Amino acid sequence: MLQMTRDDFEELVAQALDRIPPELTRVMDNVAVFVEDEPPADDPELLGLYEGTPLTERGEWYAGVLPDRISIYMGPTLRFCEAPDDVVHEVAVTVVHEIAHHFGIDDERLHELGWG
């Protein structure tokens, strides 16, 4: 397994977020991104997870709710990758993938677009 400090991994997530086009980040709403050590025990190979209500499903009822949550998991990412450059790439893909869920894009479409 690759070794990387939590700070270095968090910096990769921040860099991936910085590469999201401004026209998209301007419309992201009520979402927070977190780095977690490990995913839920029932899915130990999960690299990222979006939890919340996608923008496409929000209606007039959507007010006063907790932020959507995007989790990026350090442990499985480092176990999955073979080299530091792989981690940079995989973090970027995972961040884009989870943000796409915030915009209402499902896994099937993400795979079609090459972000699976």
Coordinates of C-alpha atoms in Angstrom, one line a residue:
M1 CA 0.0 0.0 0.0
L2 CA 1.2 3.5 -0.8
Q3 CA 2.0 5.8 2.1
M4 CA 0.8 9.4 2.2
T5 CA 0.1 11.8 5.0
R6 CA -3.5 12.9 5.6
D7 CA -2.4 16.5 4.9
D8 CA -1.0 15.5 1.5
F9 CA -4.1 13.5 0.6
E10 CA -6.4 16.4 1.7
E11 CA -4.3 18.7 -0.5
L12 CA -4.9 16.4 -3.5
V13 CA -8.7 16.6 -2.8
A14 CA -8.4 20.4 -2.6
Q15 CA -6.5 20.6 -5.9
A16 CA -9.2 18.4 -7.6
L17 CA -11.9 20.7 -6.3
D18 CA -9.9 23.8 -7.6
R19 CA -10.0 22.2 -11.1
I20 CA -13.8 22.1 -11.2
P21 CA -14.9 24.8 -13.6
P22 CA -16.1 28.0 -11.9
E23 CA -19.4 27.9 -13.8
L24 CA -20.1 24.6 -12.0
T25 CA -18.9 25.5 -8.6
R26 CA -21.1 28.6 -8.7
V27 CA -24.2 26.5 -8.9
M28 CA -23.1 23.9 -6.4
D29 CA -25.4 24.4 -3.4
N30 CA -25.4 23.2 0.2
V31 CA -22.7 20.5 -0.2
A32 CA -19.6 19.8 1.9
V33 CA -16.6 17.7 1.0
F34 CA -14.8 15.6 3.5
V35 CA -11.8 13.3 3.6
E36 CA -12.4 10.1 5.6
D37 CA -9.9 7.4 6.4
E38 CA -12.2 4.4 5.5
P39 CA -15.6 3.9 3.9
P40 CA -18.5 2.1 5.6
A41 CA -17.6 -1.5 6.5
D42 CA -20.1 -2.9 4.0
D43 CA -18.3 -1.4 1.1
P44 CA -14.5 -1.5 1.9
E45 CA -13.3 -0.7 -1.6
L46 CA -15.4 2.5 -2.0
L47 CA -13.3 5.4 -3.1
G48 CA -16.0 8.1 -2.6
L49 CA -19.6 8.6 -1.6
Y50 CA -22.2 11.2 -2.3
E51 CA -25.0 11.5 0.3
G52 CA -27.8 14.0 -0.1
T53 CA -30.4 15.3 -2.5
P54 CA -29.1 16.0 -6.0
L55 CA -29.8 19.5 -7.4
T56 CA -32.1 17.9 -10.0
E57 CA -34.4 16.5 -7.3
R58 CA -34.7 19.6 -5.1
G59 CA -37.9 21.5 -5.0
E60 CA -39.7 24.2 -3.0
W61 CA -39.6 21.9 0.0
Y62 CA -35.8 22.0 0.1
A63 CA -34.9 24.5 2.8
G64 CA -33.2 24.3 6.2
V65 CA -31.6 20.9 5.5
L66 CA -28.2 19.8 6.4
P67 CA -25.6 20.0 3.6
D68 CA -25.1 17.2 1.2
R69 CA -22.0 15.3 2.0
I70 CA -19.2 14.1 -0.4
S71 CA -16.7 11.8 1.3
I72 CA -13.4 10.9 -0.3
Y73 CA -11.8 7.8 1.3
M74 CA -8.1 7.8 1.7
G75 CA -7.5 4.2 2.7
P76 CA -9.0 2.4 -0.3
T77 CA -7.6 5.0 -2.7
L78 CA -4.1 4.4 -1.4
R79 CA -4.6 0.6 -1.6
F80 CA -6.0 0.8 -5.1
C81 CA -3.2 2.9 -6.6
E82 CA 0.3 1.7 -7.4
A83 CA 2.1 5.0 -7.7
P84 CA 1.8 8.6 -6.4
D85 CA 0.7 9.8 -9.8
D86 CA -2.1 7.2 -9.8
V87 CA -3.4 8.7 -6.5
V88 CA -3.5 12.2 -8.1
H89 CA -5.5 10.9 -11.0
E90 CA -7.8 8.7 -8.9
V91 CA -8.6 11.5 -6.5
A92 CA -9.4 13.8 -9.3
V93 CA -11.7 11.2 -10.9
T94 CA -13.4 10.4 -7.6
V95 CA -14.0 14.1 -6.8
V96 CA -15.6 14.7 -10.3
H97 CA -17.6 11.5 -10.0
E98 CA -19.1 12.5 -6.6
I99 CA -19.8 16.1 -7.7
A100 CA -21.6 14.7 -10.7
H101 CA -23.9 12.9 -8.4
H102 CA -24.6 16.3 -6.7
F103 CA -25.7 17.5 -10.2
G104 CA -28.0 14.4 -10.6
I105 CA -25.8 12.4 -12.9
D106 CA -26.1 8.6 -12.2
D107 CA -23.4 6.0 -12.2
E108 CA -24.5 4.5 -15.6
R109 CA -24.1 7.9 -17.3
L110 CA -20.8 8.6 -15.5
H111 CA -19.4 5.3 -16.8
E112 CA -20.6 6.2 -20.4
L113 CA -18.7 9.5 -20.0
G114 CA -15.5 7.8 -18.7
W115 CA -15.8 9.0 -15.1
G116 CA -16.9 5.6 -13.7

